[in-house]
mmCIF file of C-alpha atoms in Angstrom:
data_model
loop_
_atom_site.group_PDB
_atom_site.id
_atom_site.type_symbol
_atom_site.label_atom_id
_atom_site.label_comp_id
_atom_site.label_asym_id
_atom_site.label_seq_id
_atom_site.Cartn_x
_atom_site.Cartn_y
_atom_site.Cartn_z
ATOM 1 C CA UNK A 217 -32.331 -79.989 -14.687
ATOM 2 C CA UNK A 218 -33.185 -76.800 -16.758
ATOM 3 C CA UNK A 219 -33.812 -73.979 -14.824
ATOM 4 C CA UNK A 220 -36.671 -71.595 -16.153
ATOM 5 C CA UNK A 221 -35.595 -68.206 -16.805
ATOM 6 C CA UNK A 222 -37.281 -65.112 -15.927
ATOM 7 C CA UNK A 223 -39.847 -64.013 -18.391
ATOM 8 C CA UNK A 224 -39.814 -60.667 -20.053
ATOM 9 C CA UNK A 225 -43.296 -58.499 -19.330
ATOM 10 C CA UNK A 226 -45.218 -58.652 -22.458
ATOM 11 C CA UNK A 227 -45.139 -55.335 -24.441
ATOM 12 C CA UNK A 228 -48.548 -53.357 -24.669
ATOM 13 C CA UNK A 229 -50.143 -53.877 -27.780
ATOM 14 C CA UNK A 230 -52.577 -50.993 -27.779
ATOM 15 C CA UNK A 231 -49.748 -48.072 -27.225
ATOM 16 C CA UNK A 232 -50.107 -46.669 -30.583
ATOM 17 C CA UNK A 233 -53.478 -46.532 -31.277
ATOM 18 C CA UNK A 234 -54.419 -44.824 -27.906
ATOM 19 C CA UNK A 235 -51.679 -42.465 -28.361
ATOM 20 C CA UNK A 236 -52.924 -41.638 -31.913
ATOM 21 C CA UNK A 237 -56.571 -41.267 -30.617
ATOM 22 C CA UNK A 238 -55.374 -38.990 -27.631
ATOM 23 C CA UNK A 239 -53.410 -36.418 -30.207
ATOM 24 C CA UNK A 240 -57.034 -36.744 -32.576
ATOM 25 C CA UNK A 241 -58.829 -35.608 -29.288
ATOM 26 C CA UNK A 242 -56.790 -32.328 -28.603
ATOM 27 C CA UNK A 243 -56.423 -31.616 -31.792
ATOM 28 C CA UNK A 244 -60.842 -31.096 -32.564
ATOM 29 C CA UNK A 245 -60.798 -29.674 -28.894
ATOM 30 C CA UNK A 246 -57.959 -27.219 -30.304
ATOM 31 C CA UNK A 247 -60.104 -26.470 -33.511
ATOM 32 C CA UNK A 248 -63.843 -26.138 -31.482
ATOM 33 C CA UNK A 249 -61.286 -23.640 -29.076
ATOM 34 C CA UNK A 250 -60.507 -21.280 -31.795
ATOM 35 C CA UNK A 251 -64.047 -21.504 -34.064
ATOM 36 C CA UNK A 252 -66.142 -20.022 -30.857
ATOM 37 C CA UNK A 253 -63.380 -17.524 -30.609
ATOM 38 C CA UNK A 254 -63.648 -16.420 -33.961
ATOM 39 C CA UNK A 255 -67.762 -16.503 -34.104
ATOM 40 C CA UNK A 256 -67.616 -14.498 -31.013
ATOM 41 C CA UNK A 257 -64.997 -11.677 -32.208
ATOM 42 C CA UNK A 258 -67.497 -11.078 -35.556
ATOM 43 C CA UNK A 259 -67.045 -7.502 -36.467
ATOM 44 C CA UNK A 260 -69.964 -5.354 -35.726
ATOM 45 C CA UNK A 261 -71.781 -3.955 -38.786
ATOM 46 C CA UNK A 262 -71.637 -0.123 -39.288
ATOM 47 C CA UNK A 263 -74.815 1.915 -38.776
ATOM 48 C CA UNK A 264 -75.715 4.985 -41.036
ATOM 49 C CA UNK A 265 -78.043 8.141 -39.685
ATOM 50 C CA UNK A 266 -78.638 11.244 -41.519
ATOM 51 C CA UNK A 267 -78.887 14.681 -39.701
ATOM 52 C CA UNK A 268 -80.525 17.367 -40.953
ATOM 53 C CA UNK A 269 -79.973 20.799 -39.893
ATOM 54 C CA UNK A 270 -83.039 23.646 -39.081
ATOM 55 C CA UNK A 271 -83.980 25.765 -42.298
ATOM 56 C CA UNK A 272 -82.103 28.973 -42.122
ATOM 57 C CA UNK A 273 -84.387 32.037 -41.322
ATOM 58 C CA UNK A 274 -84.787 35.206 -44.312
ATOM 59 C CA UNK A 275 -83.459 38.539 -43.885
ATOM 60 C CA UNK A 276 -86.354 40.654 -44.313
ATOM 61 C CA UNK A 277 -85.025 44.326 -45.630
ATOM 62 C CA UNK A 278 -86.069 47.683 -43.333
ATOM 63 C CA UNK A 279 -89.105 50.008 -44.820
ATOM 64 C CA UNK A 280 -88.086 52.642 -46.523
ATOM 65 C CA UNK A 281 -90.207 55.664 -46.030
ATOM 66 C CA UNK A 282 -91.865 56.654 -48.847
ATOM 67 C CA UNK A 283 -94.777 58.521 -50.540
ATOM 68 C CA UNK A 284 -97.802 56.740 -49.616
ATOM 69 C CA UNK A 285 -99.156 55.105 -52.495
ATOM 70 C CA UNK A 286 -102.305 53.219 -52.781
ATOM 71 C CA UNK A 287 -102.714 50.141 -51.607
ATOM 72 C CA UNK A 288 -102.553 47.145 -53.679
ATOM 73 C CA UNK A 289 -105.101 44.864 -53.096
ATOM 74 C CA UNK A 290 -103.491 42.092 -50.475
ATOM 75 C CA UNK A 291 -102.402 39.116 -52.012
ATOM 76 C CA UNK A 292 -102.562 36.237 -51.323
ATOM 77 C CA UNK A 293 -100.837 34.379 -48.582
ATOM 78 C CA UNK A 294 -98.520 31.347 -48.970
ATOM 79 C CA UNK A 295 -98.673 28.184 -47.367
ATOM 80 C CA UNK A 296 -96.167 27.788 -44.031
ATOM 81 C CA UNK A 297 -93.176 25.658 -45.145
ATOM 82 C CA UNK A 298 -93.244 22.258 -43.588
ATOM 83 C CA UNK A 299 -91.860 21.532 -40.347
ATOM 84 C CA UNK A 300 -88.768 20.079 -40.635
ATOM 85 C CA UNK A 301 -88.836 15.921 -39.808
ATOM 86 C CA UNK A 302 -87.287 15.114 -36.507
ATOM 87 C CA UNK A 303 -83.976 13.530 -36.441
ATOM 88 C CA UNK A 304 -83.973 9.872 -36.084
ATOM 89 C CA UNK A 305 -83.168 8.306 -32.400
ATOM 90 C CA UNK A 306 -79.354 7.729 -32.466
ATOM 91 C CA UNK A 307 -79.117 4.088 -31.917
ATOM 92 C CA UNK A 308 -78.834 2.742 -28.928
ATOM 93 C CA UNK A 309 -75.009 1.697 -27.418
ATOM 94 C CA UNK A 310 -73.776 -1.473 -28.598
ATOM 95 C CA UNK A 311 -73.433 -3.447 -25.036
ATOM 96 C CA UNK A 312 -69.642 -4.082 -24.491
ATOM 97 C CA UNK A 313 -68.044 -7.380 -25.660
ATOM 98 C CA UNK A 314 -67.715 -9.966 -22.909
ATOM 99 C CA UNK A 315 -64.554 -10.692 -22.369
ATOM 100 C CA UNK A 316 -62.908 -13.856 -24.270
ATOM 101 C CA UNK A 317 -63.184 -16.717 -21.763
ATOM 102 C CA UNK A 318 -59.362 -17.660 -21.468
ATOM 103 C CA UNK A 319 -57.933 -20.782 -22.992
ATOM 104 C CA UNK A 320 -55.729 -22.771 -20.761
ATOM 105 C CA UNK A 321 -53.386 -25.067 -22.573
ATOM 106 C CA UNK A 322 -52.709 -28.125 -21.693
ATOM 107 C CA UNK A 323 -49.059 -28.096 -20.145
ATOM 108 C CA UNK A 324 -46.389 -29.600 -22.271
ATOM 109 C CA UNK A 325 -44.455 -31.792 -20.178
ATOM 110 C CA UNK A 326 -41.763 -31.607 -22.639
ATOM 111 C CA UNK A 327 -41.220 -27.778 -22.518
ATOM 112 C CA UNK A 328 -41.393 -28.382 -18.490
ATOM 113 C CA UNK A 329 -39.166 -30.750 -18.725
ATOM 114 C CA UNK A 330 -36.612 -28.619 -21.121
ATOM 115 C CA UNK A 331 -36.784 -26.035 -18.826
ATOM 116 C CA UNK A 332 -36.138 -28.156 -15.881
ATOM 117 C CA UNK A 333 -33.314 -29.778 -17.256
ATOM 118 C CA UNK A 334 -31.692 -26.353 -18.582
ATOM 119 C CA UNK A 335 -32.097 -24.818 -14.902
ATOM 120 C CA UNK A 336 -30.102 -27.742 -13.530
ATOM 121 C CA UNK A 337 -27.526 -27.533 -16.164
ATOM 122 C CA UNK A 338 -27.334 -23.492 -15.544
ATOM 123 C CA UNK A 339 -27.063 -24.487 -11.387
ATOM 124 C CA UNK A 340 -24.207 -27.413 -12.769
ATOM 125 C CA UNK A 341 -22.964 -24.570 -14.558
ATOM 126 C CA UNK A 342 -22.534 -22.207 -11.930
ATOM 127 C CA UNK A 343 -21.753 -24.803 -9.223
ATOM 128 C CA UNK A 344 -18.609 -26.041 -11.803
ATOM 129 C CA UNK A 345 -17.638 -22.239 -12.181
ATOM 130 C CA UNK A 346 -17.797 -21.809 -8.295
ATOM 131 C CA UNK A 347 -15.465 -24.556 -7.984
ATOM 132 C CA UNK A 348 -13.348 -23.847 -10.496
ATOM 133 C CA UNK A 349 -12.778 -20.094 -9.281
ATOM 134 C CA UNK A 350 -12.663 -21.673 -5.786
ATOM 135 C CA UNK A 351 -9.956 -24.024 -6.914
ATOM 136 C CA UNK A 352 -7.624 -21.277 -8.967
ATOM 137 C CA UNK A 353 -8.213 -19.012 -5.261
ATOM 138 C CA UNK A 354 -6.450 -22.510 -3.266
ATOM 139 C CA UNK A 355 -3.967 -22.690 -5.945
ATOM 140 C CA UNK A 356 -3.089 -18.807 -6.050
ATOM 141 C CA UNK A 357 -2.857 -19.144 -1.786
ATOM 142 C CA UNK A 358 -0.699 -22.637 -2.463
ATOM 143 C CA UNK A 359 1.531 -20.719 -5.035
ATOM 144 C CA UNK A 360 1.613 -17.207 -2.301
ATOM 145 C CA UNK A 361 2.355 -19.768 0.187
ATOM 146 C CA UNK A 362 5.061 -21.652 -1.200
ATOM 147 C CA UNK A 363 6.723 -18.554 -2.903
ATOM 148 C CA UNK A 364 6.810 -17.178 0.894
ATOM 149 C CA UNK A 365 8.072 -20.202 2.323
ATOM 150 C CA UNK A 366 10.551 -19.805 -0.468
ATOM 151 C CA UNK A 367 11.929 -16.138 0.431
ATOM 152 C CA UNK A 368 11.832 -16.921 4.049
ATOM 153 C CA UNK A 369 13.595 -20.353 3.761
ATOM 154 C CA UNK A 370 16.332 -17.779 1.237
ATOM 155 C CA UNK A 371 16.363 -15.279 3.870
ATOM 156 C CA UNK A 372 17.543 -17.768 6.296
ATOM 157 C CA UNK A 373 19.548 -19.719 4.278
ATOM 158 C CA UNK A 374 21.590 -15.928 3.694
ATOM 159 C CA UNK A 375 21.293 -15.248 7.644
ATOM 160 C CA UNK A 376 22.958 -18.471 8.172
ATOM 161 C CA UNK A 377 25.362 -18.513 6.241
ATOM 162 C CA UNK A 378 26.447 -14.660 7.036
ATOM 163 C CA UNK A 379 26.209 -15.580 10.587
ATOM 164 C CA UNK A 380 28.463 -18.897 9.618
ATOM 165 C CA UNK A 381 30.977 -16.721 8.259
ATOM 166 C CA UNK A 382 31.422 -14.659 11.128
ATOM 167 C CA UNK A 383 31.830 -17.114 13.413
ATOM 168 C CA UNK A 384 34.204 -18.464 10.567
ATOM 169 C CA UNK A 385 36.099 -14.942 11.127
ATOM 170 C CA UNK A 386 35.599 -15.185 14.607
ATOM 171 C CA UNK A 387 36.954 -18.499 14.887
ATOM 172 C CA UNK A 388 40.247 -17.354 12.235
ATOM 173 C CA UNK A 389 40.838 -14.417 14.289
ATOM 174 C CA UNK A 390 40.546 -16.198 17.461
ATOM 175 C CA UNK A 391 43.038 -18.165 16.115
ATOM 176 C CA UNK A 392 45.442 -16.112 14.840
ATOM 177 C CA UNK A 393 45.193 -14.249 17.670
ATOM 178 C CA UNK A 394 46.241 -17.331 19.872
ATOM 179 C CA UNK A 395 48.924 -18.737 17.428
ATOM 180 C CA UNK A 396 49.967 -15.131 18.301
ATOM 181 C CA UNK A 397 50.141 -15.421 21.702
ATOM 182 C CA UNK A 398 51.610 -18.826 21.381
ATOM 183 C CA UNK A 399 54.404 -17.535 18.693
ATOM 184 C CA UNK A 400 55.325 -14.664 20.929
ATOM 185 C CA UNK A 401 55.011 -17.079 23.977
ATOM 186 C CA UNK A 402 57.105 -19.330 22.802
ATOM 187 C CA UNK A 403 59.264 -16.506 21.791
ATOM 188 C CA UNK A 404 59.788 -15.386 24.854
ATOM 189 C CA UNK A 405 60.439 -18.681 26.214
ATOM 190 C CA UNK A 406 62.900 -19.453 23.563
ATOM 191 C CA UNK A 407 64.215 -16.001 24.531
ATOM 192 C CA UNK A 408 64.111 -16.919 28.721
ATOM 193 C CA UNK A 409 65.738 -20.273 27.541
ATOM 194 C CA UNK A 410 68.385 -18.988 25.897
ATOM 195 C CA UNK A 411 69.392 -16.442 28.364
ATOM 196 C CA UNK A 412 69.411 -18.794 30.993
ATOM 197 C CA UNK A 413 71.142 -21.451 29.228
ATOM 198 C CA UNK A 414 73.742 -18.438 28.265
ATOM 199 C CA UNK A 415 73.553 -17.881 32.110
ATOM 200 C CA UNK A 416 74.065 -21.526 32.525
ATOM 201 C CA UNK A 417 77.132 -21.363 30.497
ATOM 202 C CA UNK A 418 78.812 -18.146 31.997
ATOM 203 C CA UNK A 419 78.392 -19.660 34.764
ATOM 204 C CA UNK A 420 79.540 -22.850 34.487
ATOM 205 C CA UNK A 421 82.889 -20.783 32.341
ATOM 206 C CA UNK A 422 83.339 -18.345 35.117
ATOM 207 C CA UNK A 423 84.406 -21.735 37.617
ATOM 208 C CA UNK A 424 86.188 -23.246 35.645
ATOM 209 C CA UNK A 425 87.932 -19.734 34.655
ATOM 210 C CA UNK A 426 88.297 -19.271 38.412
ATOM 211 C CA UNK A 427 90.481 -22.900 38.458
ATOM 212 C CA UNK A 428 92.825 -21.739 35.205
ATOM 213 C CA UNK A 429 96.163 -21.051 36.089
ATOM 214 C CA UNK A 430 97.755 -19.401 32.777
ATOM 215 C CA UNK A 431 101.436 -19.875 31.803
ATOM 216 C CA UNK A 432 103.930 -17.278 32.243
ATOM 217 C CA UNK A 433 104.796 -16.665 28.794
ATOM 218 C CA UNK A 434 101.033 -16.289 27.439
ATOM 219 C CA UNK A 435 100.729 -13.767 24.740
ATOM 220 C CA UNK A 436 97.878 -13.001 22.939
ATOM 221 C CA UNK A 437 94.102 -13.700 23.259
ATOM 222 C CA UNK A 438 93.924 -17.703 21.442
ATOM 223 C CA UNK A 439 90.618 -19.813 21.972
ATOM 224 C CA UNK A 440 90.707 -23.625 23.043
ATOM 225 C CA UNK A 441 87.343 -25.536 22.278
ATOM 226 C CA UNK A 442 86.645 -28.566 24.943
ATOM 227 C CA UNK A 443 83.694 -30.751 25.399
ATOM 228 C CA UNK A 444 82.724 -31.520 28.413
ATOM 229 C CA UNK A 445 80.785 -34.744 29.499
ATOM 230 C CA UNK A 446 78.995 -34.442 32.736
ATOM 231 C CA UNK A 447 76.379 -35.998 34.668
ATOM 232 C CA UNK A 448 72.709 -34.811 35.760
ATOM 233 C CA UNK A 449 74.454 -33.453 38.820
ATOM 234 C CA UNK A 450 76.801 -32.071 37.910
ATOM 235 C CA UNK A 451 80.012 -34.177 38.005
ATOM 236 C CA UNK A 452 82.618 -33.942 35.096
ATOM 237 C CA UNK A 453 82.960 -38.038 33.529
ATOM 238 C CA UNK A 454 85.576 -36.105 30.722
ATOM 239 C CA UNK A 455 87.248 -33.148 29.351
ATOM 240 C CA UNK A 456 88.047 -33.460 25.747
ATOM 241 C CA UNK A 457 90.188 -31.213 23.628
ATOM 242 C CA UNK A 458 88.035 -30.331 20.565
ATOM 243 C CA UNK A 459 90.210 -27.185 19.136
ATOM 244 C CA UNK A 460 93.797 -26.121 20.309
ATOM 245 C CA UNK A 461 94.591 -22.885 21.325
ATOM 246 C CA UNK A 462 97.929 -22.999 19.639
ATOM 247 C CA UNK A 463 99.814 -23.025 22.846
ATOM 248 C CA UNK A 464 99.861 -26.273 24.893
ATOM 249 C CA UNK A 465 100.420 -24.735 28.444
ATOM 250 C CA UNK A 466 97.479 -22.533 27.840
ATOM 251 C CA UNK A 467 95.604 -25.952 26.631
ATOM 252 C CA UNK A 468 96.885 -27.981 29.798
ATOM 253 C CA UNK A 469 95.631 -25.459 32.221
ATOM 254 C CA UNK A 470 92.248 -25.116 31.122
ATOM 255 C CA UNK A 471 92.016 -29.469 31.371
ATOM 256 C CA UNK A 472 93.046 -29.352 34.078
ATOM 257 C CA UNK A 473 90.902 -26.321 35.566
ATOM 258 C CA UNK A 474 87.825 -28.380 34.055
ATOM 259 C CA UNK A 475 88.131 -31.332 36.346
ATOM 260 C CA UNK A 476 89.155 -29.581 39.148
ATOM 261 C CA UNK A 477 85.896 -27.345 38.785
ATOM 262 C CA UNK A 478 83.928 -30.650 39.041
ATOM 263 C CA UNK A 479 80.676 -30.692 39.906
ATOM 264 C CA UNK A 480 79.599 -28.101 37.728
ATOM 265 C CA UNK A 481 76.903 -25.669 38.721
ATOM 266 C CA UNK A 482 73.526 -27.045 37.950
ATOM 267 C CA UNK A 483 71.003 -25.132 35.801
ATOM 268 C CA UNK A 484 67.978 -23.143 37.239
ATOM 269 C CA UNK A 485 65.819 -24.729 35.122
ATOM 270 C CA UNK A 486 65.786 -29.398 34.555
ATOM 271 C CA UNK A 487 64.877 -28.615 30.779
ATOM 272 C CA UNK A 488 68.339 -26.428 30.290
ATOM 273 C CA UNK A 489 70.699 -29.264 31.403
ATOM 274 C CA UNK A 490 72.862 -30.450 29.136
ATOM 275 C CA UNK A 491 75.097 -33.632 29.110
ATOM 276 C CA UNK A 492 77.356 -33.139 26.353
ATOM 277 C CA UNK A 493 78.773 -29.109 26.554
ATOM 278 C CA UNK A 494 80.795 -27.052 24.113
ATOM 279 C CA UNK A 495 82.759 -24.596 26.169
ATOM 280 C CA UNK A 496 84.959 -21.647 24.713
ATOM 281 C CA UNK A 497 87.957 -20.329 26.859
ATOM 282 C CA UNK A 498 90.313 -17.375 25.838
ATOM 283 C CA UNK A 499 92.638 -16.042 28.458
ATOM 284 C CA UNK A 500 91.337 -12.373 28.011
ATOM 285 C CA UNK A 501 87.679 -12.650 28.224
#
């Protein structure tokens, strides 16, 4: 099945000439248009007069007295000169020229047109300007924006981190300050500890110094080193000799004051007690 297809409108044949016979018709209205101008604009033609002007009287001279003398006969008298002609009528005024009858054109659509098409590409103009100086104000606001943003998001960032550094400080000192406290803390406990462990072990030396008998024939000041092993409470499990005094009397006595000194006083403090002791004895101290 084949499908007609949609004729095309059949072009004007007559275009042409009517266009051609429309341009021949303005162009004789044109030409009668400007040949009654001209034949009313003639140039007027110039008009001549002549003017005469009144005959100029004589001087006539003054008498001058003199003998009479006879009398000539009179003679004769000459004819009056002729009047002179009246001037011609000045001509009468030329009547004013009408005024030219005025000439519209027939609009050209083209120049219309033209100057339609400029005043919208002007107002494009403009509009396109507007937007671009509108567009360059957004961008200098983004840029003033974003640069302030900037500094304040610096500013901060400084703030921050001068406010991180003094708690930093804060936090150093703080700490130094406490290791401080701890360090002379602990100080002083170490100091309280060993005084009362010293105390602990006077004590404990004073018994057993109480239970020494010494030997008759002592002399001098020697030292004998013992360990003692003892229990929680206080009771003596051994003595052991660790360093001889030199003299075994002096030696003997002290053993034996050890386990008779059994129990042992007990420390003031749990953490003190000891299970293994080293105890010094010299006869003199």
């Amino acid at each position: 099945m084949v499908l007609d297809r949609p004729r095309k409108p059949a072009r004007v044949s007559g275009r042409w000439p009517a266009l051609a016979l429309a341009i021949a018709v303005h162009v004789v209205f044109i030409a009668v248009l400007v040949f009654s101008l001209r034949w009313q604009n003639r140039k007027p033609e110039p008009v001549t007069a002549e003017l005469y002007a009144p005959p100029a009287k004589t001087a006539t001279a003054e008498p001058v007295e003199a003998k009479p003398a006879p009398e000539p006969p009179p003679p004769a008298r000459e004819p009056p000169p002729p009047a002179p002609a009246p001037p011609e009528p000045a001509p009468p005024p030329k009547p004013a020229p009408k005024p030219e009858p005025k000439v519209e054109s027939p609009p050209d659509i083209r120049a219309a047109d033209i100057a339609r098409k400029a005043k919208e590409e002007e107002e494009r103009k403009k509009r396109e300007q507007a937007q671009r100086e509108k567009a360059e104000r957004e961008k200098r606001d983004a840029e003033q924006r974003e640069a302030e943003k900037k500094k304040q998001a610096e500013q901060r960032r400084v703030a921050e981190a001068r406010e991180r550094q003094q708690r930093e400080a804060d936090a150093l000192k703080a700490q130094a300050e406490r290791e401080q406290a701890t360090r002379a803390a602990q100080q002083a406990d170490a100091a309280a500890a060993a005084r009362a462990a010293a105390d602990y072990i006077r004590r404990i030396q004073a018994k057993i110094k109480g239970n020494v008998v010494l030997p008759p024939d002592l002399s001098g000041n020697p030292e004998a080193i013992f360990e003692v092993v003892q229990l929680p409470t206080g009771e003596i499990i051994d003595a052991v000799l660790r360093k001889s005094s030199g003299v075994r009397a002096y030696d003997d006595a002290v053993q034996r004051a050890i386990i008779k000194s059994s129990p042992l006083p007990r420390p003031d403090r749990p953490d003190l007690f000891q299970r293994t002791l080293t105890l010094k004895f010299r006869p003199l101290d």
